[in-house]
Amino acid sequence: FLHRCVELNKLDTIRKVVGVIMDNPLYSSKLFEIAETLFTQGRHDAVLLLYENVAETEKYQHSERLAICHYRIFKIQIGDDQRQNVRAAAIFEAFVERLDEIDQLDALKDLANVYRSLRNWDKVDEMAKKMRAKAKVQYSMKHQQKSREGDESSKKLSRPMFVYITYADLLCASVCEAQGDYQQALQYTYAYANLDWVKETDADAKHWIDLFQNWAEGNTYVYKLLSGDISVLPDYVDYIRTSPDKSSEKEMVAKLMNIVMAANQYQIYVDDVLLQFEECAQLPESNDMYTQQVVPDQYARFGYELAYYYLNRGMHSDGFKYLIYATKSSNTLNNVTCFKNCLGLFVHFRAYAIPETQAEFYNFIEKVWLENVEKNGTVNRCE
């Protein structure tokens, strides 16, 4: 009956049925099994109800099943609302240590990625270092014991075990970058570039090794560039042009954003670079941006950096175009930091905005205000 309700997306009926079933806690394990099956089928709206009920029933149990429920709830709830992501990550983090030791690696990776999107660098650093320590232990055990059990355990992971060690170094490098410590970021980058210690030689391992070495080459240019070494800019542009992931819009935006950030920081002229990658610098329509479950905030931040670059170079039409885009996007993402930066940048250059641009910007800000008033129940006596 539950499976049929799921097929018909009868969420209210599912909620009622599960409420009756869970009066008897003995059904908890069966409901969990159904939830696991539905989760693999991508039935997230329905399965969320099941996991929440199982978790509520077992909330006083120190069980792995309870931890798995919270892990699944966390993955389902992560989306384009940063405030929701903060809550989901905070709740799930308390259950990571209750997971199987192998499952903890993917859980810590997922948490680190969410905290990275939230730019909570202290948490990224914490999750990355925990992941590296646990992965090193598991990797050592796997190759010391050479046991079938170790091989079977590692198959549960979403990627080869050594990747969790090297990815931790990449995450730590991103933390140092955010803190402006580019020299330390380079040291972490050199660490994940040198993978001679990896014992695996299969095609999947080679794929990941090639990826990390490619990322290391690009990030070495980035950290030198952001340190003020402008001489590496031509090499970085060549790297972007020949990059194997140049077809990925998200990756291209991230790479171009590094150049624009350096340009803003060191007053570099990069119009010729932006012209080379003109198609990649065209930000998507807002409606197209939020179709994926996890929405990176690179687009909003890239829009802000481009706005800053163009406005400071006197190219006001382009500057305000990107600024309005970044303002709307950061509001949708609930990226408060970027939203505040956009407001400040507009105020600083508002005298150069044509009346139509000013009207569009102020109308949007008023719309945000009125939506916030309605959402929070604040009294509004404005006519």
GROMACS .gro file of C-alpha atoms in nm:
model
  383
    1PHE     CA    1   0.000   0.000   0.000
    2LEU     CA    2   0.283   0.239   0.085
    3HIS     CA    3   0.462   0.162  -0.241
    4ARG     CA    4   0.142   0.238  -0.433
    5CYS     CA    5   0.095   0.566  -0.243
    6VAL     CA    6   0.450   0.662  -0.334
    7GLU     CA    7   0.386   0.590  -0.701
    8LEU     CA    8   0.081   0.821  -0.687
    9ASN     CA    9   0.271   1.079  -0.476
   10LYS     CA   10  -0.001   1.072  -0.207
   11LEU     CA   11   0.211   1.235   0.062
   12ASP     CA   12  -0.078   1.311   0.299
   13THR     CA   13  -0.190   0.947   0.287
   14ILE     CA   14   0.166   0.827   0.345
   15ARG     CA   15   0.192   1.057   0.646
   16LYS     CA   16  -0.130   0.918   0.796
   17VAL     CA   17  -0.042   0.554   0.730
   18VAL     CA   18   0.308   0.588   0.872
   19GLY     CA   19   0.166   0.763   1.179
   20VAL     CA   20  -0.057   0.461   1.245
   21ILE     CA   21   0.213   0.204   1.170
   22MET     CA   22   0.468   0.365   1.400
   23ASP     CA   23   0.239   0.327   1.699
   24ASN     CA   24   0.406  -0.013   1.707
   25PRO     CA   25   0.785   0.042   1.719
   26LEU     CA   26   0.842  -0.315   1.596
   27TYR     CA   27   0.759  -0.190   1.246
   28SER     CA   28   1.050   0.054   1.254
   29SER     CA   29   1.298  -0.184   1.087
   30LYS     CA   30   1.054  -0.276   0.809
   31LEU     CA   31   0.975   0.089   0.739
   32PHE     CA   32   1.348   0.160   0.727
   33GLU     CA   33   1.396  -0.115   0.466
   34ILE     CA   34   1.117   0.034   0.253
   35ALA     CA   35   1.274   0.379   0.287
   36GLU     CA   36   1.615   0.249   0.174
   37THR     CA   37   1.458   0.092  -0.136
   38LEU     CA   38   1.269   0.410  -0.223
   39PHE     CA   39   1.577   0.625  -0.162
   40THR     CA   40   1.767   0.442  -0.435
   41GLN     CA   41   1.474   0.513  -0.667
   42GLY     CA   42   1.497   0.887  -0.604
   43ARG     CA   43   1.155   0.914  -0.434
   44HIS     CA   44   1.281   1.183  -0.202
   45ASP     CA   45   0.957   1.361  -0.103
   46ALA     CA   46   0.796   1.039   0.013
   47VAL     CA   47   1.104   0.878   0.159
   48LEU     CA   48   1.176   1.185   0.373
   49LEU     CA   49   0.854   1.116   0.565
   50LEU     CA   50   0.962   0.758   0.630
   51TYR     CA   51   1.312   0.845   0.749
   52GLU     CA   52   1.180   1.121   0.975
   53ASN     CA   53   0.933   0.882   1.140
   54VAL     CA   54   1.193   0.607   1.188
   55ALA     CA   55   1.435   0.863   1.335
   56GLU     CA   56   1.167   0.994   1.570
   57THR     CA   57   1.085   0.639   1.688
   58GLU     CA   58   1.452   0.555   1.749
   59LYS     CA   59   1.571   0.894   1.875
   60TYR     CA   60   1.669   0.750   2.213
   61GLN     CA   61   1.863   0.464   2.054
   62HIS     CA   62   2.236   0.495   1.994
   63SER     CA   63   2.200   0.298   1.671
   64GLU     CA   64   2.363   0.300   1.331
   65ARG     CA   65   2.017   0.288   1.173
   66LEU     CA   66   1.927   0.617   1.342
   67ALA     CA   67   2.249   0.770   1.206
   68ILE     CA   68   2.173   0.643   0.854
   69CYS     CA   69   1.825   0.798   0.874
   70HIS     CA   70   1.975   1.135   0.962
   71TYR     CA   71   2.235   1.097   0.685
   72ARG     CA   72   1.960   1.035   0.428
   73ILE     CA   73   1.749   1.325   0.564
   74PHE     CA   74   2.054   1.551   0.540
   75LYS     CA   75   2.120   1.456   0.175
   76ILE     CA   76   1.755   1.507   0.080
   77GLN     CA   77   1.724   1.844   0.252
   78ILE     CA   78   2.037   2.003   0.105
   79GLY     CA   79   1.929   2.248  -0.163
   80ASP     CA   80   1.956   2.610  -0.272
   81ASP     CA   81   1.850   2.767   0.060
   82GLN     CA   82   2.164   2.832   0.261
   83ARG     CA   83   1.975   2.879   0.588
   84GLN     CA   84   1.814   2.537   0.541
   85ASN     CA   85   2.155   2.389   0.460
   86VAL     CA   86   2.299   2.532   0.782
   87ARG     CA   87   2.024   2.366   0.987
   88ALA     CA   88   2.050   2.033   0.804
   89ALA     CA   89   2.429   2.018   0.847
   90ALA     CA   90   2.415   2.111   1.216
   91ILE     CA   91   2.160   1.838   1.293
   92PHE     CA   92   2.337   1.566   1.097
   93GLU     CA   93   2.687   1.642   1.224
   94ALA     CA   94   2.597   1.504   1.566
   95PHE     CA   95   2.527   1.161   1.411
   96VAL     CA   96   2.834   1.114   1.190
   97GLU     CA   97   3.034   0.921   1.449
   98ARG     CA   98   2.751   0.668   1.484
   99LEU     CA   99   2.782   0.561   1.121
  100ASP     CA  100   2.991   0.268   1.006
  101GLU     CA  101   3.360   0.370   0.986
  102ILE     CA  102   3.356   0.345   0.608
  103ASP     CA  103   3.029   0.537   0.571
  104GLN     CA  104   3.178   0.815   0.783
  105LEU     CA  105   3.419   0.904   0.500
  106ASP     CA  106   3.141   0.991   0.253
  107ALA     CA  107   2.944   1.162   0.529
  108LEU     CA  108   3.237   1.384   0.624
  109LYS     CA  109   3.300   1.459   0.255
  110ASP     CA  110   2.936   1.562   0.208
  111LEU     CA  111   2.940   1.778   0.521
  112ALA     CA  112   3.265   1.944   0.415
  113ASN     CA  113   3.117   2.023   0.074
  114VAL     CA  114   2.808   2.180   0.230
  115TYR     CA  115   3.015   2.388   0.472
  116ARG     CA  116   3.236   2.489   0.179
  117SER     CA  117   2.932   2.616  -0.012
  118LEU     CA  118   2.833   2.806   0.305
  119ARG     CA  119   3.189   2.942   0.332
  120ASN     CA  120   3.207   2.820   0.691
  121TRP     CA  121   3.580   2.763   0.671
  122ASP     CA  122   3.634   2.654   1.030
  123LYS     CA  123   3.390   2.368   0.976
  124VAL     CA  124   3.543   2.280   0.637
  125ASP     CA  125   3.883   2.256   0.804
  126GLU     CA  126   3.742   2.043   1.087
  127MET     CA  127   3.558   1.800   0.858
  128ALA     CA  128   3.854   1.771   0.618
  129LYS     CA  129   4.102   1.688   0.894
  130LYS     CA  130   3.867   1.430   1.046
  131MET     CA  131   3.817   1.274   0.704
  132ARG     CA  132   4.191   1.261   0.634
  133ALA     CA  133   4.269   1.099   0.970
  134LYS     CA  134   3.997   0.834   0.934
  135ALA     CA  135   4.080   0.766   0.568
  136LYS     CA  136   4.450   0.718   0.647
  137VAL     CA  137   4.366   0.458   0.911
  138GLN     CA  138   4.127   0.273   0.680
  139TYR     CA  139   4.370   0.290   0.387
  140SER     CA  140   4.653   0.152   0.599
  141MET     CA  141   4.433  -0.130   0.731
  142LYS     CA  142   4.315  -0.216   0.381
  143HIS     CA  143   4.666  -0.265   0.246
  144GLN     CA  144   4.816  -0.420   0.556
  145GLN     CA  145   4.552  -0.687   0.598
  146LYS     CA  146   4.484  -0.749   0.228
  147SER     CA  147   4.159  -0.899   0.346
  148ARG     CA  148   3.849  -0.966   0.139
  149GLU     CA  149   3.654  -0.790   0.414
  150GLY     CA  150   3.860  -0.475   0.360
  151ASP     CA  151   3.802  -0.487  -0.015
  152GLU     CA  152   3.429  -0.537   0.034
  153SER     CA  153   3.411  -0.246   0.280
  154SER     CA  154   3.587  -0.011   0.041
  155LYS     CA  155   3.330  -0.095  -0.229
  156LYS     CA  156   3.070   0.088  -0.021
  157LEU     CA  157   3.251   0.415  -0.090
  158SER     CA  158   3.155   0.648  -0.374
  159ARG     CA  159   3.520   0.671  -0.486
  160PRO     CA  160   3.857   0.501  -0.420
  161MET     CA  161   3.968   0.522  -0.057
  162PHE     CA  162   4.285   0.722  -0.125
  163VAL     CA  163   4.070   1.001  -0.272
  164TYR     CA  164   3.940   1.092   0.074
  165ILE     CA  165   4.297   1.163   0.186
  166THR     CA  166   4.386   1.375  -0.115
  167TYR     CA  167   4.050   1.552  -0.121
  168ALA     CA  168   4.107   1.652   0.242
  169ASP     CA  169   4.426   1.828   0.132
  170LEU     CA  170   4.234   2.004  -0.145
  171LEU     CA  171   3.972   2.120   0.107
  172CYS     CA  172   4.239   2.244   0.347
  173ALA     CA  173   4.396   2.438   0.060
  174SER     CA  174   4.061   2.605  -0.008
  175VAL     CA  175   4.040   2.701   0.361
  176CYS     CA  176   4.383   2.864   0.343
  177GLU     CA  177   4.282   3.041   0.021
  178ALA     CA  178   3.972   3.186   0.190
  179GLN     CA  179   4.191   3.306   0.477
  180GLY     CA  180   4.436   3.468   0.235
  181ASP     CA  181   4.720   3.229   0.328
  182TYR     CA  182   4.819   3.139  -0.027
  183GLN     CA  183   5.160   3.001   0.067
  184GLN     CA  184   5.005   2.740   0.296
  185ALA     CA  185   4.744   2.670   0.028
  186LEU     CA  186   5.031   2.594  -0.209
  187GLN     CA  187   5.180   2.344   0.037
  188TYR     CA  188   4.852   2.152   0.055
  189THR     CA  189   4.831   2.168  -0.324
  190TYR     CA  190   5.179   2.020  -0.363
  191ALA     CA  191   5.068   1.742  -0.124
  192TYR     CA  192   4.774   1.628  -0.337
  193ALA     CA  193   4.977   1.670  -0.655
  194ASN     CA  194   5.226   1.407  -0.535
  195LEU     CA  195   5.041   1.075  -0.537
  196ASP     CA  196   5.334   0.835  -0.572
  197TRP     CA  197   5.222   0.667  -0.249
  198VAL     CA  198   4.893   0.546  -0.397
  199LYS     CA  199   4.903   0.166  -0.435
  200GLU     CA  200   4.605   0.124  -0.667
  201THR     CA  201   4.682   0.099  -1.039
  202ASP     CA  202   4.341   0.028  -1.194
  203ALA     CA  203   4.162   0.258  -1.440
  204ASP     CA  204   3.946   0.423  -1.172
  205ALA     CA  205   4.251   0.507  -0.962
  206LYS     CA  206   4.430   0.649  -1.265
  207HIS     CA  207   4.124   0.861  -1.343
  208TRP     CA  208   4.130   1.019  -0.997
  209ILE     CA  209   4.508   1.064  -0.994
  210ASP     CA  210   4.489   1.248  -1.326
  211LEU     CA  211   4.207   1.466  -1.191
  212PHE     CA  212   4.399   1.569  -0.879
  213GLN     CA  213   4.716   1.641  -1.073
  214ASN     CA  214   4.517   1.855  -1.317
  215TRP     CA  215   4.350   2.041  -1.030
  216ALA     CA  216   4.688   2.087  -0.862
  217GLU     CA  217   4.835   2.246  -1.175
  218GLY     CA  218   4.547   2.491  -1.202
  219ASN     CA  219   4.536   2.574  -0.833
  220THR     CA  220   4.912   2.632  -0.825
  221TYR     CA  221   4.861   2.906  -1.084
  222VAL     CA  222   4.565   3.042  -0.887
  223TYR     CA  223   4.745   3.070  -0.554
  224LYS     CA  224   5.049   3.230  -0.715
  225LEU     CA  225   4.823   3.472  -0.903
  226LEU     CA  226   4.629   3.566  -0.590
  227SER     CA  227   4.962   3.613  -0.410
  228GLY     CA  228   5.043   3.887  -0.661
  229ASP     CA  229   5.259   3.687  -0.903
  230ILE     CA  230   5.102   3.830  -1.219
  231SER     CA  231   5.359   3.654  -1.439
  232VAL     CA  232   5.163   3.327  -1.417
  233LEU     CA  233   4.848   3.478  -1.574
  234PRO     CA  234   4.933   3.375  -1.935
  235ASP     CA  235   5.011   3.021  -1.816
  236TYR     CA  236   4.683   3.006  -1.626
  237VAL     CA  237   4.491   3.128  -1.931
  238ASP     CA  238   4.659   2.857  -2.142
  239TYR     CA  239   4.570   2.602  -1.875
  240ILE     CA  240   4.204   2.709  -1.887
  241ARG     CA  241   4.200   2.697  -2.266
  242THR     CA  242   4.334   2.339  -2.276
  243SER     CA  243   4.161   2.214  -1.963
  244PRO     CA  244   3.981   1.878  -2.007
  245ASP     CA  245   3.682   2.009  -1.808
  246LYS     CA  246   3.641   2.326  -2.014
  247SER     CA  247   3.302   2.197  -2.127
  248SER     CA  248   3.179   2.228  -1.767
  249GLU     CA  249   3.017   2.568  -1.727
  250LYS     CA  250   3.053   2.558  -1.349
  251GLU     CA  251   3.427   2.483  -1.369
  252MET     CA  252   3.486   2.755  -1.626
  253VAL     CA  253   3.303   3.009  -1.411
  254ALA     CA  254   3.517   2.915  -1.111
  255LYS     CA  255   3.838   2.954  -1.314
  256LEU     CA  256   3.739   3.289  -1.463
  257MET     CA  257   3.632   3.413  -1.120
  258ASN     CA  258   3.988   3.353  -0.995
  259ILE     CA  259   4.120   3.581  -1.270
  260VAL     CA  260   3.866   3.855  -1.202
  261MET     CA  261   3.934   3.838  -0.827
  262ALA     CA  262   4.307   3.884  -0.892
  263ALA     CA  263   4.227   4.168  -1.133
  264ASN     CA  264   4.019   4.343  -0.867
  265GLN     CA  265   4.283   4.290  -0.601
  266TYR     CA  266   4.586   4.401  -0.805
  267GLN     CA  267   4.418   4.635  -1.059
  268ILE     CA  268   4.503   4.414  -1.358
  269TYR     CA  269   4.353   4.469  -1.703
  270VAL     CA  270   4.186   4.142  -1.808
  271ASP     CA  271   3.937   4.257  -2.072
  272ASP     CA  272   4.124   4.052  -2.334
  273VAL     CA  273   4.093   3.737  -2.119
  274LEU     CA  274   3.722   3.790  -2.064
  275LEU     CA  275   3.680   3.841  -2.437
  276GLN     CA  276   3.849   3.506  -2.506
  277PHE     CA  277   3.598   3.329  -2.282
  278GLU     CA  278   3.305   3.557  -2.357
  279GLU     CA  279   3.050   3.273  -2.369
  280CYS     CA  280   3.153   3.146  -2.026
  281ALA     CA  281   3.117   3.495  -1.878
  282GLN     CA  282   2.750   3.502  -1.979
  283LEU     CA  283   2.567   3.418  -1.659
  284PRO     CA  284   2.260   3.193  -1.690
  285GLU     CA  285   1.903   3.305  -1.647
  286SER     CA  286   1.792   3.287  -1.284
  287ASN     CA  287   1.530   3.021  -1.353
  288ASP     CA  288   1.788   2.793  -1.515
  289MET     CA  289   2.026   2.828  -1.225
  290TYR     CA  290   1.829   2.646  -0.961
  291THR     CA  291   1.728   2.325  -1.137
  292GLN     CA  292   1.993   2.113  -0.964
  293GLN     CA  293   1.952   1.994  -0.607
  294VAL     CA  294   2.275   2.152  -0.487
  295VAL     CA  295   2.329   2.500  -0.629
  296PRO     CA  296   2.680   2.642  -0.602
  297ASP     CA  297   2.707   3.010  -0.522
  298GLN     CA  298   2.988   3.063  -0.775
  299TYR     CA  299   2.749   3.230  -1.016
  300ALA     CA  300   2.638   3.495  -0.768
  301ARG     CA  301   2.995   3.558  -0.651
  302PHE     CA  302   3.123   3.568  -1.010
  303GLY     CA  303   2.854   3.822  -1.097
  304TYR     CA  304   2.964   4.038  -0.804
  305GLU     CA  305   3.333   4.019  -0.901
  306LEU     CA  306   3.252   4.109  -1.263
  307ALA     CA  307   3.034   4.397  -1.145
  308TYR     CA  308   3.315   4.526  -0.924
  309TYR     CA  309   3.564   4.498  -1.212
  310TYR     CA  310   3.349   4.674  -1.472
  311LEU     CA  311   3.220   4.948  -1.240
  312ASN     CA  312   3.570   5.037  -1.125
  313ARG     CA  313   3.681   5.056  -1.490
  314GLY     CA  314   3.397   5.294  -1.573
  315MET     CA  315   3.203   5.035  -1.777
  316HIS     CA  316   2.882   5.111  -1.591
  317SER     CA  317   2.631   4.943  -1.820
  318ASP     CA  318   2.804   4.605  -1.793
  319GLY     CA  319   2.879   4.658  -1.426
  320PHE     CA  320   2.519   4.722  -1.324
  321LYS     CA  321   2.396   4.433  -1.541
  322TYR     CA  322   2.613   4.187  -1.348
  323LEU     CA  323   2.544   4.358  -1.016
  324ILE     CA  324   2.166   4.323  -1.048
  325TYR     CA  325   2.212   3.959  -1.146
  326ALA     CA  326   2.436   3.893  -0.845
  327THR     CA  327   2.196   4.073  -0.610
  328LYS     CA  328   1.897   3.867  -0.723
  329SER     CA  329   2.092   3.541  -0.721
  330SER     CA  330   2.244   3.591  -0.376
  331ASN     CA  331   1.899   3.674  -0.238
  332THR     CA  332   1.754   3.353  -0.384
  333LEU     CA  333   2.044   3.155  -0.238
  334ASN     CA  334   2.015   3.335   0.097
  335ASN     CA  335   2.385   3.417   0.063
  336VAL     CA  336   2.382   3.708   0.307
  337THR     CA  337   2.748   3.801   0.262
  338CYS     CA  338   2.723   3.833  -0.115
  339PHE     CA  339   2.389   4.014  -0.087
  340LYS     CA  340   2.539   4.275   0.149
  341ASN     CA  341   2.839   4.321  -0.081
  342CYS     CA  342   2.605   4.383  -0.373
  343LEU     CA  343   2.406   4.642  -0.178
  344GLY     CA  344   2.724   4.823  -0.076
  345LEU     CA  345   2.862   4.820  -0.431
  346PHE     CA  346   2.537   4.962  -0.570
  347VAL     CA  347   2.529   5.240  -0.310
  348HIS     CA  348   2.891   5.328  -0.390
  349PHE     CA  349   2.824   5.361  -0.766
  350ARG     CA  350   2.454   5.457  -0.765
  351ALA     CA  351   2.529   5.803  -0.907
  352TYR     CA  352   2.640   5.635  -1.231
  353ALA     CA  353   2.323   5.427  -1.271
  354ILE     CA  354   2.072   5.539  -1.530
  355PRO     CA  355   1.713   5.596  -1.399
  356GLU     CA  356   1.591   5.263  -1.542
  357THR     CA  357   1.867   5.073  -1.363
  358GLN     CA  358   1.799   5.253  -1.036
  359ALA     CA  359   1.428   5.178  -1.067
  360GLU     CA  360   1.492   4.806  -1.134
  361PHE     CA  361   1.728   4.778  -0.838
  362TYR     CA  362   1.510   4.965  -0.589
  363ASN     CA  363   1.196   4.782  -0.703
  364PHE     CA  364   1.371   4.452  -0.641
  365ILE     CA  365   1.489   4.558  -0.295
  366GLU     CA  366   1.134   4.666  -0.209
  367LYS     CA  367   1.003   4.329  -0.329
  368VAL     CA  368   1.256   4.150  -0.106
  369TRP     CA  369   1.146   4.364   0.187
  370LEU     CA  370   0.774   4.298   0.133
  371GLU     CA  371   0.832   3.923   0.093
  372ASN     CA  372   1.031   3.924   0.415
  373VAL     CA  373   0.754   4.117   0.592
  374GLU     CA  374   0.497   3.862   0.478
  375LYS     CA  375   0.718   3.565   0.566
  376ASN     CA  376   0.796   3.685   0.917
  377GLY     CA  377   0.456   3.836   0.997
  378THR     CA  378   0.596   4.185   1.051
  379VAL     CA  379   0.341   4.464   1.065
  380ASN     CA  380   0.334   4.664   0.741
  381ARG     CA  381   0.142   4.993   0.743
  382CYS     CA  382   0.300   5.131   0.427
  383GLU     CA  383   0.058   5.235   0.156
   0.00000   0.00000   0.00000
